Coordinates of C-alpha atoms in Angstrom, one line a residue:
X278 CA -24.3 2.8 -22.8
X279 CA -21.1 1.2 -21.3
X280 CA -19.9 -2.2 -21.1
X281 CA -20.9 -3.5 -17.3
X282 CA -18.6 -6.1 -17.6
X283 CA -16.4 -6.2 -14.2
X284 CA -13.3 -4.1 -13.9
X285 CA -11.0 -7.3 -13.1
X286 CA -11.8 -8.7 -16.3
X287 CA -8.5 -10.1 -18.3
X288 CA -7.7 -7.8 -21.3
X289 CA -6.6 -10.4 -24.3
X290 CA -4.6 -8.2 -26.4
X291 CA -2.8 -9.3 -29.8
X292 CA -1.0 -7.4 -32.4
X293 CA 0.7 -3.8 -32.1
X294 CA -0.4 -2.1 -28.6
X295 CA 0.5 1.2 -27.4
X296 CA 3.5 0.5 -25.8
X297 CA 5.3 -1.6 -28.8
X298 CA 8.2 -0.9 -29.5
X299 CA 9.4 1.2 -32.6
X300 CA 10.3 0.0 -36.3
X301 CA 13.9 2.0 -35.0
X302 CA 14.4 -0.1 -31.8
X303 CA 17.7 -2.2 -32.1
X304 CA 17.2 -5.4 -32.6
X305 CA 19.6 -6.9 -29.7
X306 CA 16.9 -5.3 -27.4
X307 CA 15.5 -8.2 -26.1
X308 CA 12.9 -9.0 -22.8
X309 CA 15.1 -10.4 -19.4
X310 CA 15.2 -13.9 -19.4
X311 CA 15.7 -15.9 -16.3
X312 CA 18.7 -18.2 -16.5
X313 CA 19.6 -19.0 -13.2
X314 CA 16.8 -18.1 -10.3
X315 CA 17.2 -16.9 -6.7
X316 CA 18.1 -20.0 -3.9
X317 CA 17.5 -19.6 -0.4
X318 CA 20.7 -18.8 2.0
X319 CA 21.3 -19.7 6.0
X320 CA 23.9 -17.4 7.5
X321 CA 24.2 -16.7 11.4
X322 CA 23.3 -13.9 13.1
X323 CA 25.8 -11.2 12.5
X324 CA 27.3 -12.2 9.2
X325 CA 26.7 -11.2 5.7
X326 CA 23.9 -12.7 3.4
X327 CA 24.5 -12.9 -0.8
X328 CA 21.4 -13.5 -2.5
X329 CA 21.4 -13.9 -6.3
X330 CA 20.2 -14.8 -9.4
X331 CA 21.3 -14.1 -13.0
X332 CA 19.1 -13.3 -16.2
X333 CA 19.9 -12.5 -19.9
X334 CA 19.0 -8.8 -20.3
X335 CA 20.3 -5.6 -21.9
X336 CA 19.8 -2.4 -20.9
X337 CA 18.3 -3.7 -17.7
X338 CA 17.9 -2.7 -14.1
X339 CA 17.8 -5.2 -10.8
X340 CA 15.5 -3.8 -8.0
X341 CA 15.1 -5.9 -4.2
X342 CA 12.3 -5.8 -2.2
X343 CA 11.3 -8.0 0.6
X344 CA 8.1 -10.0 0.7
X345 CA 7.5 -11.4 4.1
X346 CA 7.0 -11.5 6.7
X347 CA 6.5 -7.4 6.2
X348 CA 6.6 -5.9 2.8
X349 CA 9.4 -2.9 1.8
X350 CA 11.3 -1.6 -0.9
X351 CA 15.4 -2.0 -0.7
X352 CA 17.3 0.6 -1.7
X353 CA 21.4 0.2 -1.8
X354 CA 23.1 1.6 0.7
X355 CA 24.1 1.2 4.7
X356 CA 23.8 -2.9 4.8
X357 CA 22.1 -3.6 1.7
X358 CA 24.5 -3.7 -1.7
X359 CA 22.1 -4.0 -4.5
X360 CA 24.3 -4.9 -8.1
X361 CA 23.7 -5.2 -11.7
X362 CA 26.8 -7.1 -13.2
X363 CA 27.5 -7.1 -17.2
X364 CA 27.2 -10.9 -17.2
X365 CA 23.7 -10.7 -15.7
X366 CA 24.7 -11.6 -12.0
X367 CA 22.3 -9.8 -10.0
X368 CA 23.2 -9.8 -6.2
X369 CA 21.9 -8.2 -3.0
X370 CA 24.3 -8.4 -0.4
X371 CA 23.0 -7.5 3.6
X372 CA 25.9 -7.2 6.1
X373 CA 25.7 -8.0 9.7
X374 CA 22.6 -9.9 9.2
X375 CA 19.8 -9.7 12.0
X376 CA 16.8 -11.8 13.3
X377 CA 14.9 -9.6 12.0
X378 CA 16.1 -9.4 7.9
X379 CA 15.1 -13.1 8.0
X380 CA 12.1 -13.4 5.2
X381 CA 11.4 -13.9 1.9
X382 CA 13.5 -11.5 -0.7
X383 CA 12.0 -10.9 -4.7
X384 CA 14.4 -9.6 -7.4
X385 CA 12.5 -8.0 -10.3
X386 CA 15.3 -7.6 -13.2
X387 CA 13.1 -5.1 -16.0
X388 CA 14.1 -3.1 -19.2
X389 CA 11.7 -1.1 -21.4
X390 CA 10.3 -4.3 -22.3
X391 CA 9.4 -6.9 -19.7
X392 CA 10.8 -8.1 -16.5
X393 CA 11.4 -11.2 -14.9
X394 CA 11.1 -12.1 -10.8
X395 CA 12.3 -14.5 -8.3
X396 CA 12.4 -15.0 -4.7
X397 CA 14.4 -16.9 -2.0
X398 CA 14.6 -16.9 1.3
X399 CA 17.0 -15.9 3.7
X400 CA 17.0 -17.7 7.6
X401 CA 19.1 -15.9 9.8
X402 CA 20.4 -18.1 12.5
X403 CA 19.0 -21.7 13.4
X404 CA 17.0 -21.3 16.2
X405 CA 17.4 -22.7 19.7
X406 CA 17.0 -20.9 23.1
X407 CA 15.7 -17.7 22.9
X408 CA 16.9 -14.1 23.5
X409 CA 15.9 -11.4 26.4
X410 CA 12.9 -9.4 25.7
X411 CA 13.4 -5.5 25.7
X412 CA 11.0 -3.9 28.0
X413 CA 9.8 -0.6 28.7
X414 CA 7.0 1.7 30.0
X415 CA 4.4 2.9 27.8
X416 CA 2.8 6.7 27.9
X417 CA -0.7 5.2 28.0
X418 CA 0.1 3.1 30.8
X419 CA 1.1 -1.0 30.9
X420 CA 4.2 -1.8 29.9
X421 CA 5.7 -2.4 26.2
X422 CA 7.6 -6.1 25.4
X423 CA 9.8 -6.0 22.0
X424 CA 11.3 -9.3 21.0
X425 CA 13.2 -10.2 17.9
X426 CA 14.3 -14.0 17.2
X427 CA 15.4 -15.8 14.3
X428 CA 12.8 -18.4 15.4
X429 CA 8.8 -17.7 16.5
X430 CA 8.4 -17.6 20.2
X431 CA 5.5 -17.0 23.2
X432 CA 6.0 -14.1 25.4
X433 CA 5.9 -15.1 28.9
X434 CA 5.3 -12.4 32.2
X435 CA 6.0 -13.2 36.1
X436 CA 4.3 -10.8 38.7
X437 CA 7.6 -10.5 40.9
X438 CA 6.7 -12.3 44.3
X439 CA 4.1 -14.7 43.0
X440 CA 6.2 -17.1 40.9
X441 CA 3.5 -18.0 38.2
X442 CA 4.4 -17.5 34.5
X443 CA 1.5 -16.4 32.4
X444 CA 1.6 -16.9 28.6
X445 CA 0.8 -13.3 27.4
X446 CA 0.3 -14.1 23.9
X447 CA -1.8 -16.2 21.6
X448 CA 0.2 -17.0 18.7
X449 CA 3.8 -17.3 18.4
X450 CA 6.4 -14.7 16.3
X451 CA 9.5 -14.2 15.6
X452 CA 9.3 -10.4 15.9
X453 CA 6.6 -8.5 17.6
X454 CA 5.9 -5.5 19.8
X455 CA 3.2 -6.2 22.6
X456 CA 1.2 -3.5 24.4
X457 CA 0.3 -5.0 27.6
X458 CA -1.7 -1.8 28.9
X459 CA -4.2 -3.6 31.7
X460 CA -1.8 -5.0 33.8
X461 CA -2.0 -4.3 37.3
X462 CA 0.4 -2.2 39.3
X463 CA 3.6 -4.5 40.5
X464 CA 7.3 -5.4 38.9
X465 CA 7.1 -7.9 36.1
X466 CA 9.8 -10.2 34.5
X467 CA 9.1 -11.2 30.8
X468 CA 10.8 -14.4 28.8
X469 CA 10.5 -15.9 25.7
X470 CA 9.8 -19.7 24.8
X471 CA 10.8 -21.0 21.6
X472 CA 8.0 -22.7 19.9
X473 CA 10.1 -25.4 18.3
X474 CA 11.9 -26.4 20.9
X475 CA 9.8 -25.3 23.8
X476 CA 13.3 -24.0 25.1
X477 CA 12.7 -20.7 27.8
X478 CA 14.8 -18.1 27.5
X479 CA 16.7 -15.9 30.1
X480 CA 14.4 -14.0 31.8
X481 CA 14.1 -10.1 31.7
X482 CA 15.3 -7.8 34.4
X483 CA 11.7 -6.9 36.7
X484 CA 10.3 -3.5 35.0
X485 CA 7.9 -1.1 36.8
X486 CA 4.2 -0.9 36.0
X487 CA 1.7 1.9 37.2
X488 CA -1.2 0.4 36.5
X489 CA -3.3 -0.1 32.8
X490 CA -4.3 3.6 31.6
X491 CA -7.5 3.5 30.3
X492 CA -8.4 6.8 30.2
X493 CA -8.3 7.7 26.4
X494 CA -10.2 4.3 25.3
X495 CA -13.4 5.1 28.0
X496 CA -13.7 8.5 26.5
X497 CA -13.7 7.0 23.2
X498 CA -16.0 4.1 23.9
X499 CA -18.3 6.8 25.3
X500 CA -18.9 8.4 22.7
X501 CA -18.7 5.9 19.7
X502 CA -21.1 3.4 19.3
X503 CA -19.1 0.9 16.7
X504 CA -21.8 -0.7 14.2
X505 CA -19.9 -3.1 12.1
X506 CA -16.7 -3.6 9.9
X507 CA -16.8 -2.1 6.5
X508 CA -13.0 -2.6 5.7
X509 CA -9.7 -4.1 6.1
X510 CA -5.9 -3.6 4.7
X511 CA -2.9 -4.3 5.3
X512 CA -2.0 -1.7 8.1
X513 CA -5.8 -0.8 9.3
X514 CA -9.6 -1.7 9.5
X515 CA -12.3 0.0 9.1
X516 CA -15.6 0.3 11.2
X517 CA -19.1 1.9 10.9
X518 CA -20.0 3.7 14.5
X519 CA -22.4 6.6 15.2
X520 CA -21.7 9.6 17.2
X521 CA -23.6 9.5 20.1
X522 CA -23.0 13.1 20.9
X523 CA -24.7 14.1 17.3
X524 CA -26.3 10.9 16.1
X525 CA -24.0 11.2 13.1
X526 CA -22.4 8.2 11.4
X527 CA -18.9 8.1 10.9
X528 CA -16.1 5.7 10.1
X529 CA -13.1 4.7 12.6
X530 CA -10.0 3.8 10.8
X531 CA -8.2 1.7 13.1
X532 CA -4.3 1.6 12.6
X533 CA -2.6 -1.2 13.9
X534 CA 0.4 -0.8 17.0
X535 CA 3.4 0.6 15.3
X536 CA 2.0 2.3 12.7
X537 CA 1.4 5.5 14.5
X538 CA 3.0 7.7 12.0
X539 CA 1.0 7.2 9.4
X540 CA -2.1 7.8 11.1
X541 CA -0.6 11.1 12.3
X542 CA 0.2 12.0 8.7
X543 CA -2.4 10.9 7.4
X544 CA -4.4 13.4 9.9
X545 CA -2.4 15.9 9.2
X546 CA -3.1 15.8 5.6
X547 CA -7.1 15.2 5.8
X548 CA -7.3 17.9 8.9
X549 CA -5.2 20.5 7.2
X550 CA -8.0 21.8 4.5
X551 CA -11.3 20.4 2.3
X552 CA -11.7 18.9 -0.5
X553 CA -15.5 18.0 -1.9
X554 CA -14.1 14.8 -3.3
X555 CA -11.6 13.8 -0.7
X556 CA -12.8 12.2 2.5
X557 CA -12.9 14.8 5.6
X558 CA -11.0 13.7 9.1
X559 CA -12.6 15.0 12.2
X560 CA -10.7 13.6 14.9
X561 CA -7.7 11.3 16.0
X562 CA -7.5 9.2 19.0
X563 CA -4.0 7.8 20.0
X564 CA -3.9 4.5 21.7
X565 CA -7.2 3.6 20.6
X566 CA -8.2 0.7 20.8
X567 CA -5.0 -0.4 22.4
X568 CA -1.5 1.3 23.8
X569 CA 0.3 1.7 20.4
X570 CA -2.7 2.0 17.7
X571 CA -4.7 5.0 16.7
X572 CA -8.2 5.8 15.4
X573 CA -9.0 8.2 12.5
X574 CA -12.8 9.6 13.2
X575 CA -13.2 9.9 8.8
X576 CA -16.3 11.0 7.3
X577 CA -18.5 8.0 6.2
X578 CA -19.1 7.5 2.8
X579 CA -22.0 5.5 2.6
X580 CA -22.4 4.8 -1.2
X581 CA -20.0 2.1 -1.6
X582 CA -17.3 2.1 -4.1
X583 CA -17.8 3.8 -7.1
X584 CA -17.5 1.2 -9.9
X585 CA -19.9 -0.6 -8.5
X586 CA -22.4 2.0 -7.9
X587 CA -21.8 2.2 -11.7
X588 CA -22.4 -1.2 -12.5
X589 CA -25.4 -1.7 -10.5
X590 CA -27.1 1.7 -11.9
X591 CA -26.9 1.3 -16.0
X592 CA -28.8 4.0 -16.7
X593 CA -26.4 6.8 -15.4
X594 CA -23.7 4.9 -16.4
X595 CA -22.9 6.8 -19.3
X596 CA -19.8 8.6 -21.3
X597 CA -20.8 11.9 -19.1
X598 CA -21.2 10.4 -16.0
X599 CA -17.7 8.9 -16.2
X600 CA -16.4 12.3 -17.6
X601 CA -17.8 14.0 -14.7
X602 CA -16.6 11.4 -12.0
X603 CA -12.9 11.5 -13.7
X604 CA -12.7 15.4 -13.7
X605 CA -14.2 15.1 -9.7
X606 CA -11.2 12.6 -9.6
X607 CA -8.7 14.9 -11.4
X608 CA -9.4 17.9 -9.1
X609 CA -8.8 16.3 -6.3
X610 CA -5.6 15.0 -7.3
X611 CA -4.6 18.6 -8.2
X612 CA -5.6 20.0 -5.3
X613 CA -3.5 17.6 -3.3
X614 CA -0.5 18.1 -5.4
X615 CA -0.4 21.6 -5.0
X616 CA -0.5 21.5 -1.2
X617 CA 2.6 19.1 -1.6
X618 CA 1.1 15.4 -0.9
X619 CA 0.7 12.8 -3.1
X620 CA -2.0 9.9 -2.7
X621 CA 0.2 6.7 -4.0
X622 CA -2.6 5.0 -4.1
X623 CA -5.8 5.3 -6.6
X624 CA -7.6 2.6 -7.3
X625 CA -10.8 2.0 -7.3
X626 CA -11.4 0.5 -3.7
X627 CA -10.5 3.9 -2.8
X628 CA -12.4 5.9 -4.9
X629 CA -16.7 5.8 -3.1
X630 CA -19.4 8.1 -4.4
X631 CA -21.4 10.1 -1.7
X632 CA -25.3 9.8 -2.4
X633 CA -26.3 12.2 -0.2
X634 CA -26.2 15.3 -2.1
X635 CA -27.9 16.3 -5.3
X636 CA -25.6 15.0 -7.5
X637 CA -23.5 11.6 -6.8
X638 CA -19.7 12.9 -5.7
X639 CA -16.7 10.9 -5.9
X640 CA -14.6 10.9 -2.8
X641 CA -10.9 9.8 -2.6
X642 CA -10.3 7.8 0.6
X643 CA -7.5 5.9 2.3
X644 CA -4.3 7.9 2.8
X645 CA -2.5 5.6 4.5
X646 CA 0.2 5.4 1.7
X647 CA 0.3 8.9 1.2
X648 CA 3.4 11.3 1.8
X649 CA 4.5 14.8 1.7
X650 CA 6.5 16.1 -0.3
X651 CA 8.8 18.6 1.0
X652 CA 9.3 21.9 -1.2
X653 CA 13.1 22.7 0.2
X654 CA 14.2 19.2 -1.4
X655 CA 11.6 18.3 -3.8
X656 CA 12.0 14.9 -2.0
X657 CA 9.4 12.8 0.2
X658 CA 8.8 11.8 3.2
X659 CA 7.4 8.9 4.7
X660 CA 8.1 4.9 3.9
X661 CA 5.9 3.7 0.9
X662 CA 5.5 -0.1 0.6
X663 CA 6.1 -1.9 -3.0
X664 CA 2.7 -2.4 -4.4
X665 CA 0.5 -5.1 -3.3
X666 CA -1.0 -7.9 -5.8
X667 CA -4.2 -5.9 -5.2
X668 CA -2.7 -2.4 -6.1
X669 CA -0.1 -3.7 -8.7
X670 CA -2.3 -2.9 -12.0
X671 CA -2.4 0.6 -10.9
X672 CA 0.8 1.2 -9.9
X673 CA 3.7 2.8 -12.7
X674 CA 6.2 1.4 -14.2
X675 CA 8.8 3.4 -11.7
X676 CA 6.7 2.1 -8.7
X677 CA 7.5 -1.5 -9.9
X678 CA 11.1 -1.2 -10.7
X679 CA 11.2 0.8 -7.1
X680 CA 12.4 4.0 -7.8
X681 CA 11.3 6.8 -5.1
X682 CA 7.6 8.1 -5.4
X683 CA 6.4 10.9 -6.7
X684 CA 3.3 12.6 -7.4
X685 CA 3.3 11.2 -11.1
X686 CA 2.1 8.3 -10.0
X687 CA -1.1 9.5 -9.6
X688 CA -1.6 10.4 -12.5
X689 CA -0.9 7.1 -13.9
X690 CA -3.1 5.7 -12.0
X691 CA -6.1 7.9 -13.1
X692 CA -5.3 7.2 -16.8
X693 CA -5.7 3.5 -15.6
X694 CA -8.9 4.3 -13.8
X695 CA -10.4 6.4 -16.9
X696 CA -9.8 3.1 -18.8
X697 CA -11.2 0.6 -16.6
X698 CA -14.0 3.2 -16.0
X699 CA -14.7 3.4 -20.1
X700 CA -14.6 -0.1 -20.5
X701 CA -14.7 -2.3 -17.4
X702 CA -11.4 -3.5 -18.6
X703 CA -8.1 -3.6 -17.0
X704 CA -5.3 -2.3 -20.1
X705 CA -2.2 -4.2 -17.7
X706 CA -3.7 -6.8 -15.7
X707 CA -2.9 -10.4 -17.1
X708 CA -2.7 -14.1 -16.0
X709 CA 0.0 -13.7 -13.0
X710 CA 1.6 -11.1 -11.3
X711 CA 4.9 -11.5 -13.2
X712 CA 3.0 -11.0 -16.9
X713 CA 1.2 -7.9 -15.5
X714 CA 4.7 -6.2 -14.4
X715 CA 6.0 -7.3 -17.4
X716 CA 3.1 -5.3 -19.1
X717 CA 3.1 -2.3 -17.0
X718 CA 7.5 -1.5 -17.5
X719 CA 6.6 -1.9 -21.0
X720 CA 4.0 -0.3 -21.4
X721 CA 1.8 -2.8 -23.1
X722 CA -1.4 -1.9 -23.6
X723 CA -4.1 -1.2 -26.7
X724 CA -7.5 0.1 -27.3
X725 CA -9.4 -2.6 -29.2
X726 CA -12.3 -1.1 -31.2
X727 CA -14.7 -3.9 -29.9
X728 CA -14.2 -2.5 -26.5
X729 CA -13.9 1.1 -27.2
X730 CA -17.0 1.5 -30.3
X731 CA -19.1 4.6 -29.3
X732 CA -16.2 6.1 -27.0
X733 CA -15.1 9.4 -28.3
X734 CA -11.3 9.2 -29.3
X735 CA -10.5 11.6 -27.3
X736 CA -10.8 10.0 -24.1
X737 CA -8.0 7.5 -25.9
X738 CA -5.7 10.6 -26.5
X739 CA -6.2 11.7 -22.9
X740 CA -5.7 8.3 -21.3
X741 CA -2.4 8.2 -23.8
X742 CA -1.1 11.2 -21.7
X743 CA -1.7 10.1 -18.3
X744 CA -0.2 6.7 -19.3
X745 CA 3.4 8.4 -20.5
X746 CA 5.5 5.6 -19.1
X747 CA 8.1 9.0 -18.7
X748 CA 7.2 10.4 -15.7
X749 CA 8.9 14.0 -16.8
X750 CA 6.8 13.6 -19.6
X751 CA 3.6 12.1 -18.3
X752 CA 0.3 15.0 -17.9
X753 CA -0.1 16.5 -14.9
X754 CA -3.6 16.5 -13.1
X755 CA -3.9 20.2 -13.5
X756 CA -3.1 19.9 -17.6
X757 CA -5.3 17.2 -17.8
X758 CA -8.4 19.0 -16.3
X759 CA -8.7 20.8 -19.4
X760 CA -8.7 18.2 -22.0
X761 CA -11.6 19.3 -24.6
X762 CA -12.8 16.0 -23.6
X763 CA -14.4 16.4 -20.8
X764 CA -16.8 19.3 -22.5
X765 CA -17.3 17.2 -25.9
X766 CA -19.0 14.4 -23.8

C-alpha cells in the first residue's frame, strides 16, 4: 500500500535533485539575490509611477504582477514599462496613473535557478472629496453605479423629489460596481462619501429606473431548491440545490458581478461536448442571483475530492488505483486539448471522484481559469490570473515567471499530481511562498527511496517527462497516455 500521509506535507530534500544543475554549468551562474527591495511610491492621479528594486542575478528575467486589491499578471506595453537593466535595476514604470492602479505590486526576479520577490505599494492620489459616480441602466432592470477613487467610499442614492439620501452599501471601497436591481421606478441621483474624511461628493446627474426586473431570479428560485454551500474561490461559490422539476441534485456555481465572461466561457466549454471525467454543465442563468452575476447548473459530484477519498479508503489505495485515476486524468486533459482549451488549473481540489457508478471516476471540475485557444494564432484568449498561494505548487515554472499560458501547463501539473498521488508528498512545496517559486523555476525536486520503496520506476520516468521545465519539450497528455506504465501496474 501507499503512504496516507497528507498531500500538503513538506518534502525535506538534501543532496542532488532532479533539477540540479549540471557538472558543465558555469560557475558565475548564481541564484538572484536581493540587494535593494521594492519601496512604496505616492504619485497623483494622472502622473507616472516608478517602482523598483535591484538584485544580483545573471541570466535573469524581472516579471510584475499586482497583488491587491485584485490579482493580475503585467505584461509591458501601453502604460506599463517593465525593465531588466545590466546593473540589476529592475523597474516597472505605469504612465498616467489611475485610482484604480492603486495596490500592492510584487516583482519576481528568477533564472534557471531560484528567484527572489518583493512588493510595494503604490497610492495614487491622497484622498479628499470624492468623485461623481458613473451611472447607467442595466438589461435586467435597476440601475448600475460604477465608482473608482483613490480612497474607499459609501455609495449614496436620492429618490428625486423626496430629498432623503440612503446609504446603498454596507462596506466602503475604493472601486466597485453595484447592481441596484430592486429599486422602484423613479429618477435617482447617486454620490459618494469618503470614509476618511466623511467628505460627500458632487452628486450624480438623476438617471431613469424602470423598475427592479426580477423575472430571471423567480424562474430560477422556482425551480432550485439550494441545500447548502459546498465551495468557495476567488471569483465564485458553490452550492448544493435539487431540481425540483426532476428531483435531481445538482450544483450552482455562482460567479460573482463582473465576471460574466468567464461563466459564459466556461459554459461554452462544458456545454460544447462530454467527457466521462470532466464535469457536465446543463444550464446557465445570467443575472442570477443578482443583476451582473451568473449561475452555472454543473453536475454534482458527490464523492468529494479525490485524495481524500483515497486517504480515507486504504484498501483501494493502491499503485493501480492511482494508475487508473491518472490515465482517467490524462484523457481528459487530451480530450480538452484537442478541442483547443486548456484547464490552467489541476490540482487536486479540482479533481472529485463520482461514486455512483461501478467503478469510482475521476472528474475534472472548475473551469473558471480555463481559456481557448484559438487555432488561426495559436494564441489564447481570455485573462488568466498569476497563481494563488493555494494553486502555486502546481503551477510551471513559465506560469510563475508570467509568460502567456499554454496548454503545457497541464501537463505539468499532472506530473505534480501523479507525485503527490504516489506519495502524499508535494516535490515543490516548501516553508514560504518565495522558497517554493524558487523550487519550481528551478526545477528542484528528487525522488527519495524512503518515499518511493515499492513504486515501480517507471512512474519516476513518466513523472520526469511531464515535469520537463521546457515546455517545447515537456510530454504531451496524448504521449503520455501510453507510458508502459500504466499497463505494468
Amino acid at each position: 500500500g501507499l503512504s496516507k500521509r497528507a498531500w500538503g506535507l513538506k518534502l525535506r530534500r538534501g543532496g542532488s535533485g532532479a533539477g540540479e544543475p549540471s557538472d558543465g554549468l558555469v560557475t558565475e551562474l548564481r541564484p538572484p539575490e536581493l540587494i535593494e527591495p521594492a519601496t512604496d511610491v505616492t504619485v497623483a492621479p494622472g502622473a507616472s509611477a516608478v517602482l523598483s528594486c535591484r538584485a544580483n542575478a545573471t541570466r535573469a528575467t524581472a516579471s510584475w504582477r499586482k497583488t491587491a486589491p485584485e490579482t493580475r499578471a503585467l505584461r509591458h506595453g501601453g502604460r506599463f514599462a517593465i525593465s531588466l537593466a545590466a546593473d540589476g535595476l529592475a523597474s516597472l514604470v505605469i504612465h498616467a496613473c489611475r485610482a484604480s492602479d492603486a495596490g500592492v505590486y510584487c516583482c519576481l526576479v528568477g533564472n534557471e535557478l531560484g528567484g527572489v520577490q518583493t512588493s510595494a505599494r503604490l497610492t495614487v492620489g491622497s484622498g479628499g472629496t470624492p468623485g461623481i459616480p458613473a451611472v447607467r441602466a442595466h438589461p435586467g432592470g435597476g440601475l448600475v453605479v460604477h465608482w473608482d477613487e483613490p480612497e474607499a467610499a459609501h455609495l449614496e442614492y436620492c429618490r428625486v423629489g423626496e430629498g432623503e439620501w440612503r446609504r446603498a452599501t454596507e462596506t466602503p471601497a475604493a472601486a466597485n460596481t453595484l447592481a441596484l436591481e430592486e429599486l422602484p421606478a423613479g429618477q435617482y441621483s447617486f454620490r459618494l462619501i469618503c470614509a476618511r474624511s466623511s467628505a460627500a461628493g458632487a452628486s450624480s446627474d438623476p438617471a431613469t429606473c424602470g423598475g427592479g426586473g426580477g423575472w430571471q431570479r423567480e424562474q430560477f428560485s422556482r425551480r432550485y431548491s439550494i441545500e447548502e454551500e459546498i465551495g468557495r474561490g476567488r471569483t465564485a461559490r458553490v452550492l448544493a440545490a435539487r431540481d425540483t422539476g426532476t428531483g435531481q441534485r445538482v450544483a450552482l456555481k455562482q460567479v460573482v458581478a463582473g465576471r460574466g465572461a468567464d461563466a459564459m466561457r466556461e459554459y461554452r466549454i462544458l456545454s460544447g461536448g462530454a467527457h466521462n471525467a470532466v464535469v457536465r454543465a446543463l444550464a446557465l442563468f445570467a443575472e442570477v442571483p443578482r443583476a451582473g452575476a451568473h449561475t452555472l447548473v454543473l453536475e454534482l459530484v458527490a464523492g468529494g475530492a479525490l485524495l481524500d477519498y483515497a486517504a480515507a479508503n486504504p484498501l483501494a489505495y493502491t499503485q493501480r488505483a492511482v494508475a487508473m485515476h491518472t490515465r482517467q486524468l490524462l484523457s481528459a486533459l487530451d480530450w480538452l486539448h484537442s478541442n483547443n482549451v486548456a484547464h490552467l488549473d489541476v490540482r487536486p481540489e479540482n479533481i472529485l471522484v463520482e461514486l455512483s457508478g461501478s467503478q469510482p471516476q475521476l472528474k475534472l471540475v472548475d473551469f473558471g481559469s480555463a481559456i481557448e485557444i484559438s487555432t488561426e494564432t495559436e494564441g489564447c484568449r481570455g485573462t488568466v490570473l498569476p497563481p494563488a498561494p493555494a494553486q502555486l505548487e502546481f503551477a510551471p515554472p513559465e506560469c510563475v515567471l508570467g509568460r502567456p499560458p499554454a496548454p503545457a501547463w497541464d501537463a505539468w501539473a499532472a506530473g505534480v499530481f501523479l507525485y503527490v498521488f504516489l506519495t502524499g508528498l508535494s516535490p515543490f512545496l516548501d516553508e514560504s511562498i518565495e522558497e517554493t517559486t524558487a523550487n519550481i523555476i528551478k526545477c528542484d525536486y528528487c525522488f527519495p527511496p524512503e518515499h518511493w520503496a515499492g513504486i515501480e520506476e517507471r512512474a519516476q520516468t513518466l513523472i520526469r517527462s511531464l515535469l520537463d521545465s521546457t515546455p517545447s519539450r515537456r510530454l504531451t497528455p496524448k504521449d503520455a497516455l501510453t507510458d508502459s506504465w500504466f499497463d505494468d501496474v
